[in-house]
Amino acid sequence: EDQVTQSPEALRLQEGESSSLNCSYTVSGLRGLFWYRQDPGKGPEFLFTLYSAGEEKEKERLKATLTKKESFLHITAPKPEDSATYLCAVQAESNYQLIWGAGTKLIIKP
Amino acid sequence: NAGVMQNPRHLVRRRGQEARLRCSPVKGHSHVYWYRQLPEEGLKFMVYLQKENIIDESGMPKERFSAEFPKEGPSILRIQQVVRGDSAAYFCASSPSLAGTGNEQFFGPGTRLTVL
């Protein structure tokens, strides 16, 4: 069964304190892995798509990496405005659905 | 450059009533997806539609729930005879090409349904 597990559930950091969020997945043939950011009361906002192991993508203070079993979202020198829930999803080759993790709630304290 | 629009943003219904949720995709997008999100839980896929076609409805309950994406107008998610367990945030997303290519989906702000 296709599955996505994100850890930790919640992460509190001081402003400027770098860290990583984990997304472990099992899928029968990966078509793509997606990272989204979701603010309270809003819809998910697209961040990255990764397609194959070894691929990396960067956007401002965020960098996403992918292996055959997991993806990491690295956040460097975060700011309070980076506080949000970060969601990971995978799409299998066999269908159109995105399978979502429960998210990591990131809180950056000034 | 409007993104995905959903209305209403908040909807309150009593048990047994009907809920009708609307979604207008990004201009030029012909693929629409509906998801449900319960508090502190991940998004759950419900249905994937193209214009006038339901492509995959495997995530949608077979009773009381239906979805459409007509040739003209928004996509509609309809819930008949709502129950308290239907209370959730419902999100619509759209994409410009076939979902099977692994392309990203763009989300609307959601409709928060409360069933009293």
Tab-separated table of C-alpha atoms in Angstrom:
chain	number	residue	atom	x	y	z
A	1	GLU	CA	0.000	0.000	0.000
A	2	ASP	CA	1.290	3.456	-0.917
A	3	GLN	CA	2.093	5.420	2.212
A	4	VAL	CA	3.714	8.678	3.330
A	5	THR	CA	5.000	9.367	6.845
A	6	GLN	CA	6.295	12.749	7.930
A	7	SER	CA	8.424	13.466	10.974
A	8	PRO	CA	8.536	15.146	13.345
A	9	GLU	CA	4.879	16.045	13.827
A	10	ALA	CA	5.922	19.417	15.185
A	11	LEU	CA	9.208	21.300	15.352
A	12	ARG	CA	10.019	24.449	17.267
A	13	LEU	CA	13.160	26.341	16.319
A	14	GLN	CA	14.728	29.626	17.205
A	15	GLU	CA	15.097	32.123	14.398
A	16	GLY	CA	18.292	31.275	12.530
A	17	GLU	CA	18.423	27.670	13.778
A	18	SER	CA	18.682	25.368	10.748
A	19	SER	CA	17.011	21.948	10.672
A	20	SER	CA	15.433	19.314	8.417
A	21	LEU	CA	11.986	17.799	7.986
A	22	ASN	CA	11.625	14.186	6.885
A	23	CYS	CA	9.191	12.523	4.500
A	24	SER	CA	9.425	8.730	4.244
A	25	TYR	CA	7.438	7.015	1.545
A	26	THR	CA	6.557	3.647	0.094
A	27	VAL	CA	5.079	3.650	-3.365
A	28	SER	CA	4.879	1.195	-6.211
A	29	GLY	CA	6.820	3.245	-8.728
A	30	LEU	CA	7.325	6.920	-7.966
A	31	ARG	CA	6.103	9.400	-10.519
A	32	GLY	CA	6.805	12.447	-8.362
A	33	LEU	CA	7.219	13.705	-4.793
A	34	PHE	CA	5.752	17.061	-3.889
A	35	TRP	CA	6.336	19.522	-1.045
A	36	TYR	CA	3.703	22.067	-0.091
A	37	ARG	CA	3.396	24.688	2.602
A	38	GLN	CA	0.065	25.286	4.342
A	39	ASP	CA	-0.755	28.279	6.521
A	40	PRO	CA	-3.674	28.118	8.997
A	41	GLY	CA	-7.025	28.498	7.270
A	42	LYS	CA	-5.517	28.413	3.785
A	43	GLY	CA	-4.970	25.932	1.004
A	44	PRO	CA	-1.605	24.243	0.397
A	45	GLU	CA	0.937	26.305	-1.533
A	46	PHE	CA	3.190	24.444	-3.958
A	47	LEU	CA	6.925	24.464	-3.195
A	48	PHE	CA	8.777	21.700	-5.068
A	49	THR	CA	8.434	18.616	-7.248
A	50	LEU	CA	11.161	15.942	-7.203
A	51	TYR	CA	11.160	13.099	-9.693
A	52	SER	CA	14.218	10.898	-9.136
A	53	ALA	CA	16.675	9.900	-6.433
A	54	GLY	CA	19.540	12.346	-6.116
A	55	GLU	CA	17.532	15.301	-7.300
A	56	GLU	CA	17.689	18.552	-5.306
A	57	LYS	CA	15.745	21.796	-5.579
A	58	GLU	CA	16.152	25.102	-3.745
A	59	LYS	CA	13.980	28.102	-3.085
A	60	GLU	CA	15.164	30.876	-0.774
A	61	ARG	CA	15.885	29.233	2.614
A	62	LEU	CA	14.440	25.849	1.591
A	63	LYS	CA	16.144	22.929	-0.101
A	64	ALA	CA	14.438	19.633	-0.926
A	65	THR	CA	16.322	16.395	-1.568
A	66	LEU	CA	15.163	12.930	-2.616
A	67	THR	CA	16.373	9.367	-2.121
A	68	LYS	CA	14.652	6.114	-3.031
A	69	LYS	CA	12.910	5.948	0.337
A	70	GLU	CA	12.675	9.466	1.687
A	71	SER	CA	12.836	13.172	1.080
A	72	PHE	CA	14.207	15.906	3.275
A	73	LEU	CA	13.203	19.531	3.406
A	74	HIS	CA	16.145	21.466	4.752
A	75	ILE	CA	15.509	24.910	6.138
A	76	THR	CA	18.512	27.179	6.570
A	77	ALA	CA	18.495	30.137	8.969
A	78	PRO	CA	14.690	30.194	9.204
A	79	LYS	CA	12.661	33.311	9.928
A	80	PRO	CA	9.341	33.575	11.803
A	81	GLU	CA	7.512	33.887	8.470
A	82	ASP	CA	8.635	30.338	7.635
A	83	SER	CA	6.269	29.089	10.343
A	84	ALA	CA	3.668	26.855	8.694
A	85	THR	CA	2.709	23.219	8.223
A	86	TYR	CA	4.831	21.543	5.562
A	87	LEU	CA	3.127	18.765	3.628
A	88	CYS	CA	4.679	16.005	1.558
A	89	ALA	CA	2.826	13.980	-1.073
A	90	VAL	CA	3.734	11.267	-3.556
A	91	GLN	CA	2.213	10.287	-6.855
A	92	ALA	CA	2.534	6.709	-8.035
A	93	GLU	CA	3.058	5.763	-11.657
A	94	SER	CA	-0.064	3.622	-11.539
A	95	ASN	CA	-2.680	6.319	-10.848
A	96	TYR	CA	-3.412	9.998	-10.582
A	97	GLN	CA	-3.834	10.350	-6.863
A	98	LEU	CA	-1.556	12.238	-4.541
A	99	ILE	CA	-0.948	10.359	-1.281
A	100	TRP	CA	-0.344	12.831	1.524
A	101	GLY	CA	1.532	12.775	4.801
A	102	ALA	CA	-0.005	14.358	7.888
A	103	GLY	CA	2.472	17.227	7.792
A	104	THR	CA	5.095	18.780	10.038
A	105	LYS	CA	4.049	21.891	11.931
A	106	LEU	CA	7.055	24.218	12.002
A	107	ILE	CA	7.205	27.091	14.478
A	108	ILE	CA	10.040	29.599	14.285
A	109	LYS	CA	10.411	31.757	17.380
A	110	PRO	CA	11.927	35.227	17.036
B	1	ASN	CA	-3.944	36.214	-12.725
B	2	ALA	CA	-6.551	34.523	-10.562
B	3	GLY	CA	-5.721	31.260	-8.861
B	4	VAL	CA	-8.160	28.549	-7.887
B	5	MET	CA	-11.314	30.012	-6.412
B	6	GLN	CA	-13.676	28.235	-4.086
B	7	ASN	CA	-16.970	29.305	-2.637
B	8	PRO	CA	-18.385	29.550	-0.190
B	9	ARG	CA	-15.405	29.776	2.155
B	10	HIS	CA	-17.530	28.709	5.096
B	11	LEU	CA	-20.731	26.678	4.955
B	12	VAL	CA	-22.964	25.659	7.833
B	13	ARG	CA	-25.593	22.991	7.321
B	14	ARG	CA	-27.916	21.040	9.582
B	15	ARG	CA	-27.967	17.275	9.465
B	16	GLY	CA	-29.958	16.041	6.480
B	17	GLN	CA	-29.454	19.146	4.346
B	18	GLU	CA	-27.488	19.346	1.133
B	19	ALA	CA	-24.085	21.010	0.777
B	20	ARG	CA	-22.933	22.323	-2.573
B	21	LEU	CA	-19.292	23.390	-2.924
B	22	ARG	CA	-17.983	25.236	-5.964
B	23	CYS	CA	-14.539	25.410	-7.510
B	24	SER	CA	-13.286	27.534	-10.397
B	25	PRO	CA	-9.859	26.295	-11.558
B	26	VAL	CA	-6.958	28.411	-12.711
B	27	LYS	CA	-7.786	29.872	-16.117
B	28	GLY	CA	-6.684	27.402	-18.759
B	29	HIS	CA	-6.586	24.413	-16.399
B	30	SER	CA	-8.868	21.580	-17.415
B	31	HIS	CA	-8.106	19.131	-14.595
B	32	VAL	CA	-9.730	19.426	-11.191
B	33	TYR	CA	-9.198	17.449	-7.984
B	34	TRP	CA	-11.156	17.473	-4.736
B	35	TYR	CA	-9.637	16.668	-1.338
B	36	ARG	CA	-10.964	16.495	2.204
B	37	GLN	CA	-8.926	17.489	5.240
B	38	LEU	CA	-9.862	16.744	8.824
B	39	PRO	CA	-8.229	18.703	11.673
B	40	GLU	CA	-4.643	17.584	12.325
B	41	GLU	CA	-4.846	15.064	9.465
B	42	GLY	CA	-3.462	14.919	5.958
B	43	LEU	CA	-5.374	15.590	2.797
B	44	LYS	CA	-7.436	12.707	1.452
B	45	PHE	CA	-8.053	12.414	-2.275
B	46	MET	CA	-11.699	12.264	-3.249
B	47	VAL	CA	-12.137	12.668	-6.988
B	48	TYR	CA	-10.331	13.719	-10.171
B	49	LEU	CA	-12.288	15.283	-13.033
B	50	GLN	CA	-11.712	16.674	-16.462
B	51	LYS	CA	-14.267	18.700	-18.356
B	52	GLU	CA	-17.475	16.618	-18.488
B	53	ASN	CA	-15.663	13.474	-17.291
B	54	ILE	CA	-14.974	11.793	-13.981
B	55	ILE	CA	-11.559	10.189	-14.305
B	56	ASP	CA	-11.074	8.737	-10.807
B	57	GLU	CA	-13.640	8.804	-8.007
B	58	SER	CA	-12.095	6.050	-5.924
B	59	GLY	CA	-11.650	8.301	-2.885
B	60	MET	CA	-15.222	9.520	-2.779
B	61	PRO	CA	-17.899	7.751	-0.708
B	62	LYS	CA	-20.319	6.013	-3.042
B	63	GLU	CA	-23.380	7.285	-1.221
B	64	ARG	CA	-24.422	10.914	-0.752
B	65	PHE	CA	-21.354	12.364	-2.534
B	66	SER	CA	-21.176	13.384	-6.183
B	67	ALA	CA	-18.978	15.645	-8.286
B	68	GLU	CA	-19.170	17.223	-11.697
B	69	PHE	CA	-17.129	19.511	-13.912
B	70	PRO	CA	-19.398	20.742	-16.698
B	71	LYS	CA	-18.297	22.139	-20.017
B	72	GLU	CA	-19.177	25.616	-18.776
B	73	GLY	CA	-18.973	26.812	-15.201
B	74	PRO	CA	-17.289	25.664	-12.019
B	75	SER	CA	-16.754	22.183	-10.689
B	76	ILE	CA	-19.318	21.210	-8.058
B	77	LEU	CA	-18.911	18.836	-5.122
B	78	ARG	CA	-22.331	17.902	-3.794
B	79	ILE	CA	-23.002	16.229	-0.473
B	80	GLN	CA	-26.576	15.100	0.122
B	81	GLN	CA	-28.130	14.478	3.527
B	82	VAL	CA	-25.065	15.716	5.395
B	83	VAL	CA	-24.034	14.121	8.683
B	84	ARG	CA	-21.750	15.485	11.422
B	85	GLY	CA	-18.899	13.346	10.145
B	86	ASP	CA	-18.900	15.353	6.904
B	87	SER	CA	-17.603	18.396	8.801
B	88	ALA	CA	-14.181	19.118	7.329
B	89	ALA	CA	-12.263	21.427	5.044
B	90	TYR	CA	-12.759	20.605	1.387
B	91	PHE	CA	-10.034	21.702	-1.004
B	92	CYS	CA	-10.089	21.913	-4.745
B	93	ALA	CA	-6.926	21.855	-6.855
B	94	SER	CA	-6.315	22.250	-10.569
B	95	SER	CA	-3.525	21.394	-12.962
B	96	PRO	CA	-2.809	22.356	-16.545
B	97	SER	CA	-2.147	18.867	-17.932
B	98	LEU	CA	-2.630	15.213	-17.217
B	99	ALA	CA	-2.077	14.324	-13.580
B	100	GLY	CA	-0.222	11.264	-14.719
B	101	THR	CA	2.758	13.372	-15.753
B	102	GLY	CA	3.537	14.224	-12.147
B	103	ASN	CA	2.843	17.890	-12.522
B	104	GLU	CA	2.007	20.080	-9.582
B	105	GLN	CA	-1.515	20.878	-8.480
B	106	PHE	CA	-2.539	24.369	-7.395
B	107	PHE	CA	-4.946	24.629	-4.513
B	108	GLY	CA	-7.813	26.911	-3.654
B	109	PRO	CA	-8.430	28.368	-0.174
B	110	GLY	CA	-10.907	25.637	0.735
B	111	THR	CA	-14.492	25.472	1.951
B	112	ARG	CA	-14.947	24.760	5.625
B	113	LEU	CA	-18.121	22.765	6.108
B	114	THR	CA	-19.707	22.584	9.528
B	115	VAL	CA	-22.637	20.251	10.084
B	116	LEU	CA	-24.736	21.034	13.142
